[in-house]
Short mmCIF file of C-alpha atoms in Angstrom, two decimals:
data_model
loop_
_atom_site.label_atom_id
_atom_site.label_comp_id
_atom_site.label_asym_id
_atom_site.label_seq_id
_atom_site.Cartn_x
_atom_site.Cartn_y
_atom_site.Cartn_z
CA MET A 1 0.00 0.00 0.00
CA ASP A 2 1.54 3.34 -1.05
CA ALA A 3 1.67 6.45 1.10
CA ALA A 4 -1.13 8.15 -0.83
CA ALA A 5 -3.58 5.47 0.25
CA GLU A 6 -2.62 5.62 3.93
CA PRO A 7 -5.40 7.24 6.01
CA SER A 8 -4.46 10.42 7.86
CA LEU A 9 -4.95 10.96 11.59
CA GLN A 10 -7.91 13.22 10.93
CA ASP A 11 -9.69 10.35 9.15
CA TYR A 12 -9.93 8.52 12.50
CA LEU A 13 -11.56 11.50 14.25
CA ARG A 14 -15.04 12.93 13.99
CA ALA A 15 -15.67 15.81 11.59
CA ASP A 16 -15.98 18.40 14.39
CA ILE A 17 -12.82 17.27 16.24
CA VAL A 18 -9.32 18.54 15.51
CA ALA A 19 -6.27 16.49 16.49
CA ALA A 20 -4.56 19.52 18.00
CA ASP A 21 -7.44 19.97 20.47
CA LEU A 22 -6.87 16.58 22.16
CA PRO A 23 -4.54 16.90 25.18
CA ASP A 24 -3.86 13.17 25.38
CA LEU A 25 -2.66 13.16 21.76
CA GLN A 26 -0.08 15.93 22.14
CA PRO A 27 2.67 13.80 23.79
CA LEU A 28 2.37 11.27 20.97
CA LEU A 29 2.50 13.96 18.27
CA GLY A 30 5.61 15.42 19.89
CA ALA A 31 7.37 12.04 19.76
CA ARG A 32 6.71 11.21 16.11
CA ASP A 33 10.36 10.51 15.31
CA LEU A 34 10.77 8.06 18.18
CA LEU A 35 7.46 6.34 17.43
CA ARG A 36 8.48 6.09 13.76
CA ALA A 37 11.49 4.10 14.89
CA PHE A 38 9.28 1.59 16.66
CA SER A 39 6.97 1.49 13.64
CA THR A 40 9.94 0.64 11.43
CA LEU A 41 11.08 -2.13 13.74
CA PHE A 42 7.72 -3.76 14.32
CA HIS A 43 6.05 -3.31 10.94
CA GLY A 44 5.39 -6.48 8.94
CA GLY A 45 5.53 -10.14 9.82
CA GLU A 46 7.02 -11.63 12.98
CA GLU A 47 10.06 -13.07 11.14
CA SER A 48 10.91 -9.72 9.55
CA VAL A 49 10.66 -8.00 12.94
CA MET A 50 13.00 -10.60 14.48
CA VAL A 51 15.67 -10.03 11.78
CA ARG A 52 15.52 -6.21 12.13
CA LEU A 53 15.88 -6.39 15.91
CA LEU A 54 18.74 -8.88 15.54
CA VAL A 55 20.68 -6.61 13.20
CA LEU A 56 20.04 -3.40 15.15
CA ARG A 57 20.91 -4.95 18.56
CA ALA A 58 24.13 -6.49 17.17
CA ILE A 59 25.18 -3.11 15.74
CA GLY A 60 24.42 -1.32 19.02
CA GLU A 61 26.26 -3.82 21.25
CA ARG A 62 29.75 -2.75 20.05
CA GLY A 63 30.32 0.18 22.33
CA GLU A 64 34.09 0.57 21.85
CA ALA A 65 33.71 1.04 18.08
CA PRO A 66 30.14 2.22 17.31
CA ASP A 67 30.85 2.89 13.61
CA TRP A 68 30.54 0.01 11.15
CA SER A 69 31.81 -0.20 7.61
CA PRO A 70 29.75 -2.09 5.00
CA GLN A 71 32.44 -4.78 4.78
CA GLU A 72 32.38 -5.28 8.57
CA LEU A 73 28.61 -5.63 8.52
CA ARG A 74 28.71 -8.23 5.74
CA GLU A 75 31.39 -10.20 7.56
CA HIS A 76 29.57 -10.02 10.92
CA PHE A 77 26.19 -11.06 9.43
CA ALA A 78 27.59 -13.63 7.04
CA TYR A 79 24.94 -16.12 8.27
CA LEU A 80 22.18 -14.00 6.67
CA ASP A 81 21.17 -14.08 3.03
CA PRO A 82 23.00 -11.18 1.29
CA VAL A 83 19.89 -9.96 -0.55
CA LYS A 84 17.70 -10.05 2.57
CA PHE A 85 20.45 -8.45 4.63
CA ASP A 86 20.78 -5.53 2.18
CA THR A 87 16.99 -5.07 2.37
CA VAL A 88 17.07 -4.87 6.19
CA ILE A 89 19.99 -2.38 6.19
CA GLY A 90 18.23 -0.23 3.60
CA ARG A 91 15.00 -0.14 5.60
CA LEU A 92 16.80 0.82 8.82
CA ARG A 93 18.73 3.54 7.01
CA ASP A 94 15.71 4.95 5.13
CA ASN A 95 13.73 5.31 8.39
CA ASP A 96 16.60 7.04 10.28
CA LEU A 97 17.44 4.17 12.60
CA LEU A 98 20.89 3.88 11.00
CA LEU A 99 22.90 6.98 9.98
CA TRP A 100 25.29 6.90 7.03
CA ASP A 101 28.37 9.12 7.16
CA GLY A 102 29.43 9.88 3.60
CA GLN A 103 32.90 11.13 4.58
CA THR A 104 33.95 8.12 6.65
CA GLN A 105 31.80 5.65 4.68
CA ARG A 106 30.49 4.08 7.91
CA TYR A 107 27.17 3.31 9.63
CA ARG A 108 26.16 4.26 13.17
CA ILE A 109 22.90 4.01 15.16
CA SER A 110 20.81 7.20 15.36
CA PRO A 111 19.72 8.68 18.73
CA ALA A 112 16.13 7.48 18.12
CA GLY A 113 17.42 3.98 17.37
CA ARG A 114 19.53 4.05 20.54
CA GLN A 115 16.47 4.97 22.64
CA ALA A 116 14.43 2.22 21.01
CA LEU A 117 17.20 -0.31 21.76
CA ALA A 118 17.38 0.81 25.40
CA ALA A 119 13.60 0.45 25.86
CA ILE A 120 13.59 -2.96 24.15
CA GLY A 121 16.59 -4.11 26.22
CA LEU A 122 14.87 -3.15 29.48
CA LEU A 123 11.73 -4.93 28.33
CA LEU A 124 13.65 -8.12 27.49
CA GLN A 125 15.38 -7.99 30.86
CA PHE A 126 12.04 -8.51 32.60
CA ASN A 127 10.72 -11.18 30.25
CA ARG A 128 9.81 -13.87 32.81
CA GLU A 129 6.28 -14.43 34.11
CA GLY A 130 5.45 -12.00 36.89
CA ASP A 131 8.20 -9.56 35.91
CA GLU A 132 5.72 -7.00 34.55
CA LEU A 133 5.56 -5.55 38.08
CA ALA A 134 9.36 -5.40 38.12
CA TYR A 135 9.41 -3.55 34.77
CA VAL A 136 6.94 -0.91 35.95
CA THR A 137 8.78 -0.53 39.28
CA ALA A 138 12.08 -0.14 37.42
CA GLN A 139 10.58 2.62 35.28
CA ILE A 140 9.46 4.49 38.40
CA ALA A 141 12.82 3.95 40.11
CA ALA A 142 14.64 5.33 37.07
CA GLY A 143 12.41 8.39 36.96
CA GLN A 144 12.77 8.98 40.69
CA ALA A 145 16.57 8.70 40.43
CA VAL A 146 16.78 11.48 37.84
CA GLY A 147 14.02 13.53 39.47
CA ARG A 148 11.35 12.89 36.82
CA VAL A 149 8.56 10.89 38.41
CA ARG A 150 5.63 10.80 36.05
CA SER A 151 2.06 10.33 37.24
CA ASP A 152 1.42 7.93 34.33
CA ASP A 153 4.07 5.51 35.59
CA LEU A 154 2.55 5.61 39.09
CA GLN A 155 -0.88 4.89 37.62
CA HIS A 156 0.55 1.83 35.81
CA LEU A 157 1.98 0.52 39.09
CA LEU A 158 -1.29 1.16 40.96
CA SER A 159 -3.31 -0.61 38.26
CA ARG A 160 -1.03 -3.64 38.31
CA LEU A 161 -1.17 -3.89 42.11
CA ASN A 162 -4.97 -3.74 42.06
CA GLU A 163 -5.09 -6.42 39.36
CA LEU A 164 -2.85 -8.74 41.40
CA ARG A 165 -4.91 -8.19 44.53
CA GLU A 166 -8.13 -9.02 42.64
CA ASP A 167 -6.55 -12.20 41.23
CA PHE A 168 -5.38 -13.26 44.69
CA ASP A 169 -8.84 -12.71 46.20
CA GLN A 170 -10.47 -14.74 43.43
CA ALA A 171 -7.98 -17.57 44.01
CA VAL A 172 -8.86 -17.71 47.72
CA LEU A 173 -12.61 -17.59 47.03
CA SER A 174 -12.36 -20.41 44.49
CA GLY A 175 -11.10 -22.84 47.13
CA SER A 176 -8.83 -24.49 44.54
CA GLU A 177 -5.52 -25.61 45.99
CA HIS A 178 -3.87 -25.34 42.58
CA ARG A 179 -4.94 -21.72 42.08
CA ILE A 180 -4.03 -20.73 45.64
CA GLN A 181 -0.55 -22.24 45.34
CA ARG A 182 -0.01 -20.56 41.97
CA ALA A 183 -1.15 -17.20 43.39
CA ALA A 184 1.13 -17.69 46.41
CA GLY A 185 4.06 -18.36 44.07
CA THR A 186 3.29 -15.19 42.10
CA LEU A 187 3.19 -13.17 45.31
CA GLN A 188 6.49 -14.70 46.46
CA HIS A 189 8.10 -13.86 43.12
CA ALA A 190 6.87 -10.25 43.23
CA TRP A 191 7.72 -9.79 46.92
CA ARG A 192 11.10 -8.09 46.40
CA TRP A 193 9.62 -5.70 43.87
CA ILE A 194 6.78 -4.82 46.23
CA GLU A 195 9.34 -3.97 48.92
CA LYS A 196 11.34 -1.96 46.38
CA GLY A 197 8.21 -0.12 45.34
CA THR A 198 7.43 0.62 49.01
CA GLN A 199 10.80 2.34 49.43
CA ILE A 200 10.30 4.36 46.24
CA VAL A 201 6.80 5.44 47.29
CA GLU A 202 8.09 6.55 50.70
CA GLU A 203 10.74 8.72 49.01
CA ILE A 204 8.19 10.14 46.60
CA SER A 205 5.77 10.96 49.43
CA ALA A 206 8.53 12.78 51.30
CA ASP A 207 9.23 15.04 48.28
CA LEU A 208 7.34 18.29 48.86
CA GLU A 209 8.03 19.62 45.37
CA LEU A 210 5.70 17.15 43.65
CA ASP A 211 2.14 18.15 42.78
CA SER A 212 -0.86 17.03 44.82
CA HIS A 213 -2.10 14.58 42.19
CA THR A 214 1.18 12.65 42.21
CA HIS A 215 1.17 12.57 46.03
CA ARG A 216 -2.40 11.21 46.04
CA VAL A 217 -1.50 8.44 43.60
CA ALA A 218 1.56 7.57 45.72
CA GLN A 219 -0.64 7.22 48.80
CA GLN A 220 -3.00 4.91 46.94
CA ILE A 221 -0.02 2.78 45.89
CA GLY A 222 1.06 2.58 49.53
CA ARG A 223 -2.35 1.29 50.61
CA ALA A 224 -2.40 -1.27 47.77
CA GLN A 225 1.07 -2.51 48.75
CA SER A 226 -0.03 -2.89 52.39
CA ALA A 227 -2.96 -5.03 51.24
CA MET A 228 -0.56 -7.15 49.17
CA LEU A 229 1.67 -7.72 52.21
CA ARG A 230 -1.31 -8.97 54.21
CA GLN A 231 -2.19 -11.40 51.44
CA ALA A 232 0.57 -13.83 52.49
CA SER A 233 -1.21 -14.66 55.76
CA VAL A 234 -4.47 -15.14 53.87
CA PHE A 235 -2.82 -17.69 51.57
CA GLN A 236 -1.32 -19.52 54.54
CA ARG A 237 -4.69 -19.84 56.30
CA ALA A 238 -6.36 -21.06 53.11
CA LEU A 239 -3.65 -23.68 52.51
CA SER A 240 -3.86 -24.85 56.13
CA GLN A 241 -7.61 -25.31 55.81
CA LEU A 242 -7.18 -27.29 52.59
CA ASP A 243 -4.56 -29.44 54.28
CA ARG A 244 -7.03 -30.42 57.00
CA HIS A 245 -9.51 -31.62 54.39
CA ARG A 246 -6.95 -33.42 52.22
CA VAL A 247 -7.66 -37.12 51.60
CA HIS A 248 -4.70 -39.49 52.08
CA LEU A 249 -4.53 -42.72 50.05
CA GLY A 250 -3.96 -45.33 52.73
CA ALA A 251 -0.42 -45.59 54.10
CA SER A 252 1.24 -44.77 50.76
CA GLY A 253 2.04 -41.19 51.75
CA LEU A 254 0.14 -39.88 48.71
CA SER A 255 -2.85 -37.58 48.91
CA SER A 256 -5.55 -36.40 46.53
CA SER A 257 -3.49 -33.25 45.87
CA ASP A 258 -0.56 -35.35 44.65
CA VAL A 259 -2.83 -37.25 42.28
CA ASN A 260 -4.36 -34.00 41.04
CA ARG A 261 -0.93 -32.48 40.46
CA TYR A 262 0.25 -35.59 38.59
CA LEU A 263 -2.79 -35.62 36.31
CA ARG A 264 -2.39 -31.90 35.53
CA GLU A 265 1.13 -32.51 34.27
CA LEU A 266 0.00 -35.12 31.72
CA ASP A 267 -1.01 -34.27 28.16
CA ILE A 268 -4.30 -35.27 26.62
CA ASP A 269 -2.90 -38.43 24.97
CA SER A 270 -1.49 -39.71 28.26
CA LEU A 271 -4.80 -39.10 30.02
CA ALA A 272 -6.64 -40.98 27.29
CA GLY A 273 -4.18 -43.88 27.65
CA ILE A 274 -4.79 -44.07 31.39
CA ALA A 275 -8.55 -44.19 30.84
CA ASP A 276 -8.38 -47.12 28.40
CA ASP A 277 -10.18 -50.26 29.61
CA LEU A 278 -11.23 -48.45 32.79
CA LEU A 279 -14.40 -46.57 31.86
CA THR A 280 -16.66 -48.90 29.91
CA ARG A 281 -20.17 -47.81 30.76
CA THR A 282 -21.92 -45.86 33.46
CA ALA A 283 -23.59 -47.86 36.22
CA ILE A 284 -27.37 -47.43 36.21
CA PRO A 285 -29.03 -47.84 39.64
CA ALA A 286 -31.80 -50.42 39.52
CA PHE A 287 -33.91 -48.46 41.98
CA LEU A 288 -33.93 -45.31 39.80
CA LEU A 289 -36.89 -44.98 37.42
CA ALA A 290 -35.86 -43.06 34.33
CA PRO A 291 -39.30 -41.49 33.57
CA ILE A 292 -39.66 -40.20 37.14
CA ALA A 293 -36.11 -38.85 37.15
CA LEU A 294 -36.82 -37.15 33.81
CA ASP A 295 -40.02 -35.58 35.18
CA VAL A 296 -38.19 -34.25 38.25
CA ALA A 297 -35.36 -32.87 36.13
CA GLU A 298 -37.80 -31.26 33.70
CA TYR A 299 -39.62 -29.54 36.57
CA GLU A 300 -36.40 -28.32 38.19
CA LEU A 301 -34.86 -27.08 34.94
CA VAL A 302 -37.91 -25.85 33.01
CA GLU A 303 -41.18 -25.72 34.91
CA ARG A 304 -39.80 -23.99 38.01
CA GLU A 305 -38.35 -21.19 35.89
CA ARG A 306 -41.57 -20.97 33.90
CA GLU A 307 -43.65 -20.66 37.07
CA ALA A 308 -41.37 -17.93 38.35
CA ARG A 309 -42.00 -15.89 35.19
CA GLU A 310 -45.76 -16.46 35.12
CA ASP A 311 -48.22 -13.89 36.37
CA GLN A 312 -49.47 -15.13 39.77
CA SER A 313 -51.89 -12.26 40.37
CA LEU A 314 -55.61 -12.93 40.90
CA PRO A 315 -57.88 -12.73 37.84
CA PRO A 316 -60.47 -9.93 37.63
CA ALA A 317 -63.84 -10.43 39.29
CA GLN A 318 -66.58 -11.93 37.14
CA ALA A 319 -70.09 -13.34 37.52
CA ALA A 320 -70.55 -16.92 38.67
CA PRO A 321 -71.20 -19.40 35.81
CA SER A 322 -74.66 -20.88 35.41
CA ALA A 323 -75.41 -24.40 36.60
CA GLU A 324 -76.21 -25.51 33.05
CA GLY A 325 -72.70 -24.78 31.83
CA SER A 326 -70.87 -26.37 34.78
CA PRO A 327 -68.57 -29.35 34.11
CA ALA A 328 -70.67 -31.58 36.40
CA ALA A 329 -73.81 -30.95 34.37
CA ALA A 330 -71.99 -31.64 31.11
CA THR A 331 -70.62 -35.03 32.26
CA ASP A 332 -71.61 -37.79 29.87
CA PHE A 333 -72.33 -41.20 31.44
CA GLY A 334 -73.37 -42.75 28.16
CA PHE A 335 -70.57 -45.31 28.05
CA ALA A 336 -71.21 -46.33 31.66
CA GLU A 337 -74.98 -46.67 31.09
CA ASN A 338 -74.41 -48.75 27.96
CA TRP A 339 -72.04 -51.04 29.88
CA LEU A 340 -74.58 -51.29 32.72
CA ASP A 341 -77.30 -52.38 30.28
CA GLN A 342 -75.05 -55.09 28.87
CA LEU A 343 -74.14 -56.39 32.33
CA THR A 344 -77.80 -56.35 33.41
CA ALA A 345 -78.75 -58.34 30.34
CA LEU A 346 -75.98 -60.82 31.12
CA ALA A 347 -77.15 -61.25 34.75
CA GLY A 348 -80.77 -61.82 33.71
CA GLY A 349 -80.09 -63.90 30.58
CA PRO A 350 -81.27 -67.46 29.92
CA ALA A 351 -79.49 -70.39 31.47
CA ALA A 352 -76.86 -72.36 29.57
CA ASP A 353 -77.38 -75.85 28.15
CA ASP A 354 -75.98 -77.46 31.29
CA ALA A 355 -78.52 -75.57 33.45
CA SER A 356 -75.77 -73.43 34.94
CA LEU A 357 -76.02 -69.67 35.42
CA PRO A 358 -74.94 -67.36 32.56
CA SER A 359 -71.26 -66.39 32.35
CA ALA A 360 -69.05 -64.61 29.84
CA VAL A 361 -65.36 -64.35 28.98
CA LEU A 362 -63.84 -60.95 29.74
CA ALA A 363 -61.96 -60.85 26.45
CA GLU A 364 -65.30 -61.10 24.59
CA VAL A 365 -67.41 -58.53 26.48
CA VAL A 366 -64.92 -55.91 27.73
CA PRO A 367 -63.22 -54.65 24.49
CA HIS A 368 -65.41 -52.10 22.73
CA ASP A 369 -64.77 -49.35 20.12
CA ASN A 370 -61.20 -48.36 21.10
CA PHE A 371 -58.59 -48.76 23.82
CA SER A 372 -59.87 -45.87 25.97
CA VAL A 373 -63.43 -47.20 26.11
CA SER A 374 -62.19 -50.74 26.73
CA ALA A 375 -60.01 -49.63 29.64
CA TYR A 376 -62.93 -47.63 31.05
CA ARG A 377 -65.26 -50.65 30.91
CA LEU A 378 -62.67 -52.85 32.64
CA SER A 379 -62.17 -50.30 35.43
CA LEU A 380 -65.94 -50.18 36.10
CA LEU A 381 -65.96 -53.89 36.91
CA GLY A 382 -64.22 -53.05 40.18
CA LEU A 383 -67.49 -51.51 41.44
CA ILE A 384 -69.34 -54.84 41.39
CA GLY A 385 -70.03 -56.05 44.92
CA ASP A 386 -69.07 -52.78 46.62
CA PRO A 387 -70.77 -52.90 50.10
CA GLY A 388 -71.02 -49.12 50.27
CA ALA A 389 -73.32 -48.91 47.25
CA GLU A 390 -76.48 -49.55 49.28
CA ASN A 391 -76.71 -45.87 50.28
CA ARG A 392 -75.83 -44.43 46.86
CA GLU A 393 -77.74 -43.73 43.69
CA GLY A 394 -76.73 -43.60 40.06
CA VAL A 395 -74.91 -45.77 37.55
CA SER A 396 -72.11 -46.79 39.92
CA ALA A 397 -74.58 -47.88 42.65
CA SER A 398 -76.65 -49.90 40.16
CA MET A 399 -73.53 -51.60 38.88
CA ALA A 400 -72.37 -52.43 42.43
CA ARG A 401 -75.71 -54.18 43.19
CA LEU A 402 -75.57 -56.48 40.15
CA PRO A 403 -75.57 -60.23 41.03
CA LEU A 404 -72.25 -60.75 39.28
CA ALA A 405 -68.70 -61.70 40.23
CA TRP A 406 -65.56 -61.51 38.09
CA ARG A 407 -62.21 -63.18 38.41
CA VAL A 408 -58.93 -63.06 36.46
CA GLU A 409 -56.04 -65.46 36.02
CA PRO A 410 -52.28 -64.69 35.73
CA VAL A 411 -52.34 -65.64 32.06
CA PHE A 412 -52.65 -63.40 28.99
CA GLU A 413 -54.82 -64.16 25.99
CA THR A 414 -54.79 -62.45 22.62
CA VAL A 415 -57.63 -60.04 21.72
CA GLY A 416 -56.51 -58.20 18.58
CA HIS A 417 -59.40 -55.75 18.15
CA SER A 418 -60.84 -52.54 19.63
CA GLY A 419 -57.32 -51.21 20.25
CA VAL A 420 -56.48 -54.07 22.67
CA ALA A 421 -53.66 -56.44 21.77
CA TYR A 422 -54.02 -58.80 24.73
CA MET A 423 -55.48 -58.86 28.24
CA SER A 424 -55.60 -61.07 31.31
CA ARG A 425 -57.77 -64.17 31.00
CA GLY A 426 -60.92 -63.92 33.14
CA ARG A 427 -64.64 -64.65 33.40
CA LEU A 428 -67.74 -62.79 34.52
CA ASP A 429 -70.16 -65.13 36.37
CA THR A 430 -73.77 -64.66 37.53
CA LEU A 431 -74.42 -65.34 41.25
CA SER A 432 -77.44 -67.23 42.55
CA GLU A 433 -79.66 -66.12 45.44
CA GLU A 434 -77.85 -68.47 47.82
CA ASP A 435 -74.46 -67.04 46.79
CA LEU A 436 -75.74 -63.51 47.35
CA LEU A 437 -77.17 -64.43 50.79
CA ARG A 438 -73.91 -66.13 51.77
CA ALA A 439 -71.95 -63.03 50.73
CA ARG A 440 -74.22 -60.76 52.82
CA GLN A 441 -74.13 -62.89 56.03
CA PRO A 442 -70.67 -61.72 57.24
CA ARG A 443 -71.76 -58.10 56.95
CA LYS A 444 -75.03 -58.79 58.88
CA ARG A 445 -73.18 -60.61 61.68
CA LYS A 446 -70.84 -57.67 62.04
CA ALA A 447 -73.73 -55.19 62.22
CA VAL A 448 -75.58 -57.32 64.85
CA ALA A 449 -72.42 -57.60 66.99
CA GLU A 450 -71.92 -53.87 66.96
CA GLU A 451 -75.59 -53.32 67.88
CA GLY A 452 -75.33 -55.72 70.88
CA GLU A 453 -72.19 -54.01 72.20
CA ASP A 454 -73.91 -50.63 72.05
CA ALA A 455 -76.95 -52.01 73.99
CA ALA A 456 -74.71 -53.51 76.73
CA ALA A 457 -72.85 -50.24 77.17
CA SER A 458 -76.15 -48.32 77.47
CA ALA A 459 -77.50 -50.73 80.12
CA GLU A 460 -74.33 -50.47 82.20
CA ALA A 461 -74.47 -46.68 82.12
CA ALA A 462 -78.16 -46.70 83.19
CA SER A 463 -77.51 -49.02 86.17
CA ALA A 464 -74.66 -46.83 87.33
CA GLU A 465 -76.92 -43.76 87.32
CA ALA A 466 -79.72 -45.54 89.22
CA ALA A 467 -77.47 -46.67 92.12
CA PRO A 468 -78.19 -44.67 95.38
CA PRO A 469 -75.40 -42.46 96.73
CA LYS A 470 -73.39 -43.82 99.69
CA LYS A 471 -73.18 -42.23 103.05
CA ARG A 472 -69.96 -40.33 103.65
CA LYS A 473 -69.72 -40.31 107.48
CA ARG A 474 -68.81 -43.84 108.54
CA ALA A 475 -66.20 -45.45 110.68
CA ALA A 476 -62.90 -46.32 109.09
CA GLY A 477 -63.35 -50.07 109.39
CA ARG A 478 -66.95 -49.99 108.12
CA ASP A 479 -65.98 -47.88 105.09
CA ALA A 480 -63.41 -50.43 104.02
CA ALA A 481 -65.83 -53.34 104.44
CA ASP A 482 -68.68 -51.57 102.65
CA SER A 483 -66.37 -50.60 99.82
CA GLU A 484 -65.21 -54.19 99.37
CA HIS A 485 -68.83 -55.43 99.50
CA ASP A 486 -69.92 -52.88 96.88
CA ASP A 487 -67.08 -53.92 94.58
CA HIS A 488 -68.17 -57.55 94.78
CA GLU A 489 -71.76 -56.64 94.01
CA HIS A 490 -70.66 -54.49 91.06
CA ASP A 491 -68.53 -57.29 89.61
CA ASP A 492 -71.35 -59.83 89.95
CA LYS A 493 -73.80 -57.51 88.29
CA LYS A 494 -71.39 -56.75 85.44
CA THR A 495 -70.77 -60.48 84.94
CA ALA A 496 -74.48 -61.17 84.78
CA GLU A 497 -75.08 -58.40 82.30
CA SER A 498 -72.15 -59.42 80.11
CA GLY A 499 -73.40 -63.02 80.16
CA ALA A 500 -76.86 -61.96 79.15
CA ALA A 501 -75.68 -59.78 76.29
CA PRO A 502 -74.03 -62.57 74.28
CA LYS A 503 -77.12 -64.69 74.66
CA ARG A 504 -79.30 -61.92 73.27
CA ARG A 505 -76.81 -61.26 70.44
CA ALA A 506 -76.60 -64.95 69.62
CA LYS A 507 -80.40 -65.29 69.61
CA LYS A 508 -80.80 -62.26 67.34
CA ALA A 509 -78.04 -63.40 64.98
CA ALA A 510 -79.67 -66.84 64.73
CA LYS A 511 -82.99 -65.21 63.95
CA ASP A 512 -81.48 -63.00 61.22
CA THR A 513 -79.59 -65.79 59.49
CA VAL A 514 -82.51 -68.23 59.12
CA PRO A 515 -82.66 -69.04 55.41
CA THR A 516 -85.82 -68.03 53.68
CA ALA A 517 -87.66 -70.11 51.14
#
């Protein structure tokens, strides 16, 4: 792309904004030459940048003889391709990083190139992880040594301290031993630079010639450094708590933390190799019903959130619906009445050839129309013989009083129609009058027994009320004798009454159970 197509600085700004009116842009505009040096070094691909930095740093490292002839450069960089090397030297010279002296026919690094090399050298000196705090602290120390402490450098240090403190707090809150140990190592690595920064901040705070803004930033850095120094005790308490909950693997001396650390050091292929022939399939508990578990999970994950978003307010007031439109009035008992008619016809039908009572196979009479109607008809058979139907009215009561009895066997038989594939084998039999009377006798005996017990209890209460009250003022010996005599009389009377009650109950039960012609 040629220079004519390069966008100007004004193209990045709004139409009503001028670059000269931006205070933050003025320091950058005043350092165009120095920034152009960095642009020359770092423009293009990563490999090109590496070669430019290699050549420029090698030229700047010879302090005893800073001037280089072209022959010396070719001999020193003989390991580079000559064509590519000439291209790199030409780019550095065209952008004023290298100066060419026509009289001596030698190259030397320009002042802008020397500044760029110094900044890059300081940056490479603090290239390890965690050394970004050391780099910022070194910048502040250098400025304080020459009497040029900039507020921007102090802001960088304050920002980095606050970032580290936030990372340390998050590591403690996570409860992860790995993160806490890594954060503790970072703090230990940055400890000497925090102490160095504390000394620099104390010297800056003691300087009365600095402006109030710089003093305020220095005080904030001091508070952030104090919080960082207290972080060591926080890490120690967190690690001690994790150590109390650590699980040890028998008497091997290993713990769950050792296993975790070992697994973290493995790559993905090694982890996959360890898992071979170990994880085949997930165990499924036999007591866990998948549909129920799915319903519970669906409610917890979907329905609960849906209910929380629904409007739970009361609906507006409205008139009560009429009785004609109520669901109870609209209930259709047509299927039940039709089934009742069929069962009634079966109970009152003609006798079979062998003079036995009518009966029917369930697989022949129950299926009708579709599966829903067939299941409904089968469920209504459970009402037959219900003892509580004597005091009810309607279809269910009429069906309960039918002289029928049904039984099923633990065997399935094929149906193949009305939506029913197969059902349990069973029969529906008609009961005779003797069978019905025999079925009612246990209920009658129970009712008579309850009636006799109620009559005995009433008689005992009446005799107790009719007894005359005893005299209170008697001698001590006579009271004891009379009391014992009264107890004997009461026991005899109770025995007589209890003996009479069973006789009456037995006589009444015998009278009720006499078979009728």
